[in-house]
Amino acid sequence: MLADSAGEVPALLACIATYLDGLYFADAERLARVFHPRARYFSTAEGHLKEMDMPTYFEVVRGRVAAAASQQPRYDRLMALDIAGPHTALVKLECALAPRHFTDYLSLVKDEGCWRIISKVFEVRQLPAAPN
């Protein structure tokens, strides 16, 4: 992480917290507050490149059963925050929405005074089944 000479870390962390809350609660409206309208979603988790725009991604989120609704334990971990400058940052984080564990790379831009996610690229793996 570069020095936070402009004091951007609290705003970036707030953006990431809202993102993680949006995932845990399957709340597309919350996610819409932190994704730039022109943001893109990318993954090769299904063996081929999958790309979505935000309206498509938000519909997927709306169709999910929220981890919070099934009282799944919450697991979020910020792995890295790299501030490239006053308008660009990169975040690496881990989160789990059973039965999947995600490593997300989020590119953020400061647009109109607000930090927003401009791209989401992630890897996913299945969590091991809990012993009976």
CSV table of N, CA and C in Angstrom, one decimal:
chain,number,residue,atom,x,y,z
A,1,MET,N,0.9,-1.2,0.0
A,1,MET,CA,0.0,0.0,0.0
A,1,MET,C,0.9,1.2,0.0
A,2,LEU,N,0.6,2.2,-0.9
A,2,LEU,CA,1.3,3.4,-0.9
A,2,LEU,C,0.9,4.3,0.2
A,3,ALA,N,1.7,5.2,0.6
A,3,ALA,CA,1.3,6.2,1.6
A,3,ALA,C,0.0,6.8,1.3
A,4,ASP,N,-0.8,7.0,2.3
A,4,ASP,CA,-2.2,7.6,2.1
A,4,ASP,C,-2.1,9.1,2.3
A,5,SER,N,-1.3,9.8,1.5
A,5,SER,CA,-1.1,11.3,1.7
A,5,SER,C,-2.4,12.1,1.5
A,6,ALA,N,-3.3,11.6,0.8
A,6,ALA,CA,-4.5,12.3,0.5
A,6,ALA,C,-5.7,11.9,1.5
A,7,GLY,N,-5.4,10.9,2.4
A,7,GLY,CA,-6.4,10.5,3.4
A,7,GLY,C,-7.5,9.7,2.7
A,8,GLU,N,-7.2,8.9,1.7
A,8,GLU,CA,-8.2,8.1,1.0
A,8,GLU,C,-8.6,6.8,1.6
A,9,VAL,N,-7.8,6.3,2.5
A,9,VAL,CA,-8.0,4.9,3.0
A,9,VAL,C,-9.4,4.8,3.6
A,10,PRO,N,-9.8,5.7,4.5
A,10,PRO,CA,-11.2,5.5,5.1
A,10,PRO,C,-12.3,5.4,4.0
A,11,ALA,N,-12.2,6.2,3.0
A,11,ALA,CA,-13.3,6.2,2.0
A,11,ALA,C,-13.2,4.9,1.2
A,12,LEU,N,-12.0,4.4,0.9
A,12,LEU,CA,-11.8,3.2,0.2
A,12,LEU,C,-12.3,2.0,1.0
A,13,LEU,N,-12.0,2.0,2.3
A,13,LEU,CA,-12.5,0.9,3.2
A,13,LEU,C,-14.0,0.9,3.3
A,14,ALA,N,-14.6,2.1,3.3
A,14,ALA,CA,-16.0,2.2,3.4
A,14,ALA,C,-16.7,1.6,2.1
A,15,CYS,N,-16.1,1.9,1.0
A,15,CYS,CA,-16.5,1.4,-0.3
A,15,CYS,C,-16.5,-0.2,-0.3
A,16,ILE,N,-15.4,-0.7,0.2
A,16,ILE,CA,-15.2,-2.2,0.2
A,16,ILE,C,-16.1,-2.8,1.2
A,17,ALA,N,-16.4,-2.1,2.4
A,17,ALA,CA,-17.3,-2.7,3.4
A,17,ALA,C,-18.7,-2.7,2.8
A,18,THR,N,-19.1,-1.7,2.0
A,18,THR,CA,-20.4,-1.7,1.4
A,18,THR,C,-20.5,-2.8,0.3
A,19,TYR,N,-19.4,-3.0,-0.4
A,19,TYR,CA,-19.4,-4.1,-1.4
A,19,TYR,C,-19.6,-5.5,-0.7
A,20,LEU,N,-18.8,-5.7,0.4
A,20,LEU,CA,-18.9,-7.0,1.1
A,20,LEU,C,-20.3,-7.2,1.7
A,21,ASP,N,-20.9,-6.1,2.3
A,21,ASP,CA,-22.2,-6.2,2.8
A,21,ASP,C,-23.2,-6.5,1.7
A,22,GLY,N,-23.0,-5.9,0.5
A,22,GLY,CA,-23.9,-6.2,-0.6
A,22,GLY,C,-23.9,-7.7,-1.0
A,23,LEU,N,-22.7,-8.3,-1.0
A,23,LEU,CA,-22.5,-9.7,-1.3
A,23,LEU,C,-23.2,-10.5,-0.2
A,24,TYR,N,-22.9,-10.3,1.0
A,24,TYR,CA,-23.4,-11.1,2.1
A,24,TYR,C,-24.9,-11.1,2.2
A,25,PHE,N,-25.5,-9.9,2.0
A,25,PHE,CA,-27.0,-9.7,2.0
A,25,PHE,C,-27.7,-9.9,0.7
A,26,ALA,N,-26.9,-10.2,-0.4
A,26,ALA,CA,-27.4,-10.3,-1.7
A,26,ALA,C,-28.3,-9.1,-2.1
A,27,ASP,N,-27.7,-7.9,-1.8
A,27,ASP,CA,-28.4,-6.6,-2.0
A,27,ASP,C,-27.8,-5.9,-3.2
A,28,ALA,N,-28.5,-6.0,-4.3
A,28,ALA,CA,-28.0,-5.4,-5.5
A,28,ALA,C,-28.0,-3.9,-5.4
A,29,GLU,N,-29.0,-3.3,-4.7
A,29,GLU,CA,-29.0,-1.8,-4.6
A,29,GLU,C,-27.8,-1.3,-3.8
A,30,ARG,N,-27.4,-2.1,-2.8
A,30,ARG,CA,-26.2,-1.7,-2.0
A,30,ARG,C,-25.0,-1.8,-2.9
A,31,LEU,N,-24.9,-2.8,-3.7
A,31,LEU,CA,-23.8,-3.0,-4.7
A,31,LEU,C,-23.8,-1.9,-5.7
A,32,ALA,N,-25.0,-1.5,-6.1
A,32,ALA,CA,-25.0,-0.4,-7.1
A,32,ALA,C,-24.5,0.9,-6.6
A,33,ARG,N,-24.4,1.1,-5.3
A,33,ARG,CA,-23.8,2.3,-4.8
A,33,ARG,C,-22.3,2.3,-4.9
A,34,VAL,N,-21.7,1.2,-5.0
A,34,VAL,CA,-20.2,1.1,-5.0
A,34,VAL,C,-19.6,0.7,-6.4
A,35,PHE,N,-20.4,0.2,-7.3
A,35,PHE,CA,-20.0,-0.1,-8.6
A,35,PHE,C,-20.2,1.1,-9.5
A,36,HIS,N,-19.3,1.5,-10.3
A,36,HIS,CA,-19.4,2.5,-11.3
A,36,HIS,C,-20.5,1.9,-12.3
A,37,PRO,N,-21.3,2.8,-12.9
A,37,PRO,CA,-22.3,2.3,-13.8
A,37,PRO,C,-21.7,1.6,-15.0
A,38,ARG,N,-20.5,1.9,-15.4
A,38,ARG,CA,-19.8,1.3,-16.5
A,38,ARG,C,-18.9,0.2,-16.2
A,39,ALA,N,-19.0,-0.2,-14.9
A,39,ALA,CA,-18.1,-1.3,-14.4
A,39,ALA,C,-18.3,-2.6,-15.2
A,40,ARG,N,-17.3,-3.5,-15.1
A,40,ARG,CA,-17.4,-4.8,-15.7
A,40,ARG,C,-17.0,-5.9,-14.7
A,41,TYR,N,-17.5,-7.0,-14.9
A,41,TYR,CA,-17.3,-8.2,-14.1
A,41,TYR,C,-16.7,-9.3,-15.0
A,42,PHE,N,-15.6,-9.9,-14.5
A,42,PHE,CA,-14.9,-10.9,-15.3
A,42,PHE,C,-14.6,-12.1,-14.5
A,43,SER,N,-14.7,-13.3,-15.1
A,43,SER,CA,-14.2,-14.5,-14.4
A,43,SER,C,-14.0,-15.6,-15.4
A,44,THR,N,-13.1,-16.5,-15.1
A,44,THR,CA,-13.0,-17.7,-15.9
A,44,THR,C,-13.3,-19.0,-15.0
A,45,ALA,N,-14.0,-18.8,-14.0
A,45,ALA,CA,-14.3,-19.8,-13.0
A,45,ALA,C,-15.0,-21.0,-13.6
A,46,GLU,N,-15.8,-20.8,-14.7
A,46,GLU,CA,-16.5,-21.8,-15.3
A,46,GLU,C,-15.8,-22.4,-16.5
A,47,GLY,N,-14.5,-22.1,-16.6
A,47,GLY,CA,-13.7,-22.7,-17.7
A,47,GLY,C,-13.6,-21.8,-18.9
A,48,HIS,N,-14.3,-20.8,-19.0
A,48,HIS,CA,-14.3,-19.8,-20.1
A,48,HIS,C,-14.5,-18.4,-19.6
A,49,LEU,N,-14.1,-17.5,-20.4
A,49,LEU,CA,-14.2,-16.1,-19.9
A,49,LEU,C,-15.7,-15.7,-19.9
A,50,LYS,N,-16.1,-15.2,-18.7
A,50,LYS,CA,-17.5,-14.7,-18.5
A,50,LYS,C,-17.4,-13.2,-18.2
A,51,GLU,N,-18.1,-12.4,-18.9
A,51,GLU,CA,-18.1,-11.0,-18.7
A,51,GLU,C,-19.6,-10.5,-18.5
A,52,MET,N,-19.8,-9.6,-17.6
A,52,MET,CA,-21.1,-9.0,-17.4
A,52,MET,C,-21.0,-7.5,-17.2
A,53,ASP,N,-22.1,-6.9,-17.6
A,53,ASP,CA,-22.2,-5.5,-17.3
A,53,ASP,C,-23.0,-5.4,-15.9
A,54,MET,N,-23.1,-4.3,-15.4
A,54,MET,CA,-23.7,-4.2,-14.0
A,54,MET,C,-25.2,-4.5,-14.0
A,55,PRO,N,-26.0,-4.1,-14.9
A,55,PRO,CA,-27.4,-4.5,-14.8
A,55,PRO,C,-27.6,-6.0,-14.8
A,56,THR,N,-26.8,-6.7,-15.6
A,56,THR,CA,-26.8,-8.2,-15.7
A,56,THR,C,-26.4,-8.8,-14.4
A,57,TYR,N,-25.2,-8.3,-13.8
A,57,TYR,CA,-24.7,-8.7,-12.6
A,57,TYR,C,-25.7,-8.5,-11.4
A,58,PHE,N,-26.3,-7.4,-11.4
A,58,PHE,CA,-27.3,-7.1,-10.3
A,58,PHE,C,-28.5,-8.0,-10.4
A,59,GLU,N,-28.9,-8.4,-11.6
A,59,GLU,CA,-30.0,-9.4,-11.7
A,59,GLU,C,-29.6,-10.7,-11.1
A,60,VAL,N,-28.3,-11.1,-11.4
A,60,VAL,CA,-27.8,-12.4,-10.8
A,60,VAL,C,-27.9,-12.3,-9.3
A,61,VAL,N,-27.4,-11.2,-8.7
A,61,VAL,CA,-27.4,-11.0,-7.3
A,61,VAL,C,-28.8,-11.1,-6.7
A,62,ARG,N,-29.7,-10.4,-7.4
A,62,ARG,CA,-31.1,-10.4,-6.9
A,62,ARG,C,-31.7,-11.8,-6.9
A,63,GLY,N,-31.2,-12.7,-7.7
A,63,GLY,CA,-31.7,-14.1,-7.8
A,63,GLY,C,-31.0,-15.0,-6.7
A,64,ARG,N,-30.1,-14.5,-6.0
A,64,ARG,CA,-29.4,-15.4,-5.0
A,64,ARG,C,-30.2,-15.4,-3.7
A,65,VAL,N,-30.0,-16.5,-2.9
A,65,VAL,CA,-30.4,-16.6,-1.5
A,65,VAL,C,-29.2,-16.0,-0.7
A,66,ALA,N,-29.5,-15.0,0.0
A,66,ALA,CA,-28.5,-14.3,0.8
A,66,ALA,C,-27.8,-15.2,1.8
A,67,ALA,N,-26.5,-15.1,1.9
A,67,ALA,CA,-25.8,-15.8,2.9
A,67,ALA,C,-26.3,-15.4,4.3
A,68,ALA,N,-26.7,-14.1,4.5
A,68,ALA,CA,-27.2,-13.7,5.8
A,68,ALA,C,-28.5,-14.4,6.1
A,69,ALA,N,-29.4,-14.6,5.1
A,69,ALA,CA,-30.7,-15.3,5.3
A,69,ALA,C,-30.5,-16.7,5.8
A,70,SER,N,-29.5,-17.4,5.4
A,70,SER,CA,-29.2,-18.7,5.9
A,70,SER,C,-28.3,-18.7,7.1
A,71,GLN,N,-28.0,-17.5,7.6
A,71,GLN,CA,-27.1,-17.4,8.8
A,71,GLN,C,-25.8,-18.0,8.7
A,72,GLN,N,-25.2,-17.9,7.5
A,72,GLN,CA,-23.9,-18.4,7.2
A,72,GLN,C,-22.9,-17.5,8.0
A,73,PRO,N,-21.9,-18.1,8.6
A,73,PRO,CA,-20.9,-17.3,9.2
A,73,PRO,C,-20.2,-16.4,8.2
A,74,ARG,N,-19.9,-15.2,8.6
A,74,ARG,CA,-19.3,-14.2,7.6
A,74,ARG,C,-17.8,-14.4,7.6
A,75,TYR,N,-17.2,-14.4,6.4
A,75,TYR,CA,-15.8,-14.4,6.3
A,75,TYR,C,-15.4,-13.4,5.2
A,76,ASP,N,-14.8,-12.3,5.6
A,76,ASP,CA,-14.3,-11.3,4.7
A,76,ASP,C,-12.9,-11.0,5.1
A,77,ARG,N,-12.0,-10.9,4.2
A,77,ARG,CA,-10.6,-10.6,4.5
A,77,ARG,C,-9.9,-9.7,3.5
A,78,LEU,N,-9.5,-8.5,3.9
A,78,LEU,CA,-8.8,-7.6,3.0
A,78,LEU,C,-7.4,-8.0,2.9
A,79,MET,N,-6.9,-8.4,1.7
A,79,MET,CA,-5.6,-8.9,1.6
A,79,MET,C,-4.6,-7.8,1.2
A,80,ALA,N,-5.0,-6.9,0.4
A,80,ALA,CA,-4.2,-5.8,-0.1
A,80,ALA,C,-5.0,-4.6,-0.5
A,81,LEU,N,-4.4,-3.5,-0.3
A,81,LEU,CA,-5.0,-2.2,-0.8
A,81,LEU,C,-3.8,-1.4,-1.3
A,82,ASP,N,-3.9,-1.2,-2.6
A,82,ASP,CA,-2.8,-0.5,-3.3
A,82,ASP,C,-3.3,0.8,-3.9
A,83,ILE,N,-2.9,1.9,-3.4
A,83,ILE,CA,-3.4,3.2,-3.9
A,83,ILE,C,-2.3,3.7,-4.9
A,84,ALA,N,-2.7,3.7,-6.1
A,84,ALA,CA,-1.8,4.1,-7.2
A,84,ALA,C,-1.6,5.6,-7.3
A,85,GLY,N,-2.7,6.3,-6.9
A,85,GLY,CA,-2.7,7.8,-6.9
A,85,GLY,C,-4.0,8.3,-6.4
A,86,PRO,N,-4.3,9.6,-6.6
A,86,PRO,CA,-5.5,10.1,-6.0
A,86,PRO,C,-6.8,9.7,-6.7
A,87,HIS,N,-6.7,8.9,-7.8
A,87,HIS,CA,-7.9,8.5,-8.5
A,87,HIS,C,-7.9,7.0,-8.8
A,88,THR,N,-7.0,6.3,-8.4
A,88,THR,CA,-6.9,4.9,-8.8
A,88,THR,C,-6.4,4.0,-7.6
A,89,ALA,N,-7.1,2.9,-7.4
A,89,ALA,CA,-6.7,2.0,-6.4
A,89,ALA,C,-7.0,0.5,-6.8
A,90,LEU,N,-6.3,-0.4,-6.2
A,90,LEU,CA,-6.5,-1.8,-6.5
A,90,LEU,C,-6.7,-2.5,-5.1
A,91,VAL,N,-7.7,-3.4,-5.0
A,91,VAL,CA,-8.0,-4.1,-3.8
A,91,VAL,C,-8.0,-5.6,-4.1
A,92,LYS,N,-7.4,-6.4,-3.2
A,92,LYS,CA,-7.5,-7.8,-3.3
A,92,LYS,C,-8.1,-8.2,-2.0
A,93,LEU,N,-9.2,-9.1,-2.1
A,93,LEU,CA,-9.9,-9.5,-0.9
A,93,LEU,C,-10.3,-10.9,-1.0
A,94,GLU,N,-10.6,-11.5,0.1
A,94,GLU,CA,-11.2,-12.9,0.1
A,94,GLU,C,-12.6,-12.8,0.8
A,95,CYS,N,-13.5,-13.6,0.3
A,95,CYS,CA,-14.8,-13.7,1.0
A,95,CYS,C,-15.4,-15.1,0.7
A,96,ALA,N,-16.2,-15.5,1.6
A,96,ALA,CA,-16.9,-16.8,1.4
A,96,ALA,C,-18.4,-16.7,1.4
A,97,LEU,N,-19.0,-17.3,0.4
A,97,LEU,CA,-20.4,-17.4,0.4
A,97,LEU,C,-20.7,-18.9,0.1
A,98,ALA,N,-20.8,-19.7,1.2
A,98,ALA,CA,-20.9,-21.1,1.1
A,98,ALA,C,-21.7,-21.6,-0.1
A,99,PRO,N,-21.3,-22.5,-0.8
A,99,PRO,CA,-20.1,-23.4,-0.6
A,99,PRO,C,-18.8,-22.8,-1.3
A,100,ARG,N,-18.8,-21.5,-1.6
A,100,ARG,CA,-17.7,-21.0,-2.5
A,100,ARG,C,-16.9,-20.0,-1.7
A,101,HIS,N,-15.6,-20.0,-2.1
A,101,HIS,CA,-14.6,-19.1,-1.5
A,101,HIS,C,-14.1,-18.3,-2.6
A,102,PHE,N,-14.1,-17.0,-2.5
A,102,PHE,CA,-13.7,-16.1,-3.6
A,102,PHE,C,-12.4,-15.3,-3.3
A,103,THR,N,-11.6,-15.1,-4.3
A,103,THR,CA,-10.5,-14.1,-4.2
A,103,THR,C,-10.9,-13.1,-5.3
A,104,ASP,N,-11.2,-11.9,-4.8
A,104,ASP,CA,-11.6,-10.8,-5.7
A,104,ASP,C,-10.4,-9.8,-5.9
A,105,TYR,N,-10.3,-9.3,-7.1
A,105,TYR,CA,-9.4,-8.2,-7.5
A,105,TYR,C,-10.3,-7.1,-8.0
A,106,LEU,N,-10.4,-6.0,-7.2
A,106,LEU,CA,-11.3,-4.9,-7.6
A,106,LEU,C,-10.4,-3.7,-7.9
A,107,SER,N,-10.7,-3.2,-9.1
A,107,SER,CA,-10.0,-1.9,-9.5
A,107,SER,C,-11.0,-0.8,-9.2
A,108,LEU,N,-10.5,0.2,-8.6
A,108,LEU,CA,-11.4,1.3,-8.2
A,108,LEU,C,-10.9,2.6,-8.8
A,109,VAL,N,-11.8,3.5,-9.1
A,109,VAL,CA,-11.5,4.8,-9.6
A,109,VAL,C,-12.3,5.8,-8.7
A,110,LYS,N,-11.7,7.0,-8.6
A,110,LYS,CA,-12.4,8.1,-7.9
A,110,LYS,C,-13.0,8.9,-9.0
A,111,ASP,N,-14.3,8.9,-9.1
A,111,ASP,CA,-15.0,9.6,-10.1
A,111,ASP,C,-16.1,10.5,-9.4
A,112,GLU,N,-16.0,11.8,-9.8
A,112,GLU,CA,-16.9,12.8,-9.2
A,112,GLU,C,-16.9,12.8,-7.7
A,113,GLY,N,-15.6,12.6,-7.2
A,113,GLY,CA,-15.4,12.7,-5.7
A,113,GLY,C,-15.7,11.4,-5.0
A,114,CYS,N,-16.1,10.3,-5.6
A,114,CYS,CA,-16.5,9.1,-5.0
A,114,CYS,C,-15.7,7.9,-5.5
A,115,TRP,N,-15.2,7.1,-4.6
A,115,TRP,CA,-14.6,5.8,-5.0
A,115,TRP,C,-15.6,4.8,-5.5
A,116,ARG,N,-15.4,4.3,-6.7
A,116,ARG,CA,-16.3,3.3,-7.2
A,116,ARG,C,-15.5,2.1,-7.8
A,117,ILE,N,-16.0,0.9,-7.8
A,117,ILE,CA,-15.4,-0.2,-8.4
A,117,ILE,C,-15.7,-0.1,-9.9
A,118,ILE,N,-14.6,-0.2,-10.7
A,118,ILE,CA,-14.7,-0.1,-12.1
A,118,ILE,C,-14.6,-1.5,-12.8
A,119,SER,N,-13.9,-2.4,-12.1
A,119,SER,CA,-13.8,-3.8,-12.6
A,119,SER,C,-13.7,-4.8,-11.4
A,120,LYS,N,-14.3,-5.9,-11.6
A,120,LYS,CA,-14.2,-7.0,-10.7
A,120,LYS,C,-13.7,-8.3,-11.4
A,121,VAL,N,-12.6,-8.8,-11.0
A,121,VAL,CA,-12.1,-10.0,-11.6
A,121,VAL,C,-11.9,-11.0,-10.4
A,122,PHE,N,-12.3,-12.2,-10.5
A,122,PHE,CA,-12.2,-13.1,-9.4
A,122,PHE,C,-11.9,-14.5,-9.7
A,123,GLU,N,-11.5,-15.2,-8.7
A,123,GLU,CA,-11.3,-16.7,-8.8
A,123,GLU,C,-12.2,-17.3,-7.7
A,124,VAL,N,-12.7,-18.4,-7.9
A,124,VAL,CA,-13.6,-19.1,-7.0
A,124,VAL,C,-13.2,-20.5,-6.8
A,125,ARG,N,-13.3,-21.0,-5.6
A,125,ARG,CA,-13.1,-22.5,-5.4
A,125,ARG,C,-14.2,-22.9,-4.4
A,126,GLN,N,-14.5,-24.2,-4.4
A,126,GLN,CA,-15.5,-24.8,-3.5
A,126,GLN,C,-14.9,-25.0,-2.1
A,127,LEU,N,-15.6,-24.7,-1.1
A,127,LEU,CA,-15.2,-24.9,0.2
A,127,LEU,C,-15.4,-26.4,0.5
A,128,PRO,N,-14.6,-27.0,1.4
A,128,PRO,CA,-14.8,-28.4,1.7
A,128,PRO,C,-16.1,-28.5,2.5
A,129,ALA,N,-16.7,-29.7,2.4
A,129,ALA,CA,-18.0,-29.9,3.1
A,129,ALA,C,-17.7,-30.0,4.6
A,130,ALA,N,-18.6,-29.5,5.4
A,130,ALA,CA,-18.4,-29.6,6.8
A,130,ALA,C,-18.6,-31.1,7.3
A,131,PRO,N,-17.8,-31.5,8.2
A,131,PRO,CA,-18.0,-32.9,8.7
A,131,PRO,C,-19.3,-33.0,9.5
A,132,ASN,N,-19.9,-34.2,9.4
A,132,ASN,CA,-21.2,-34.4,10.1
A,132,ASN,C,-21.0,-34.8,11.5
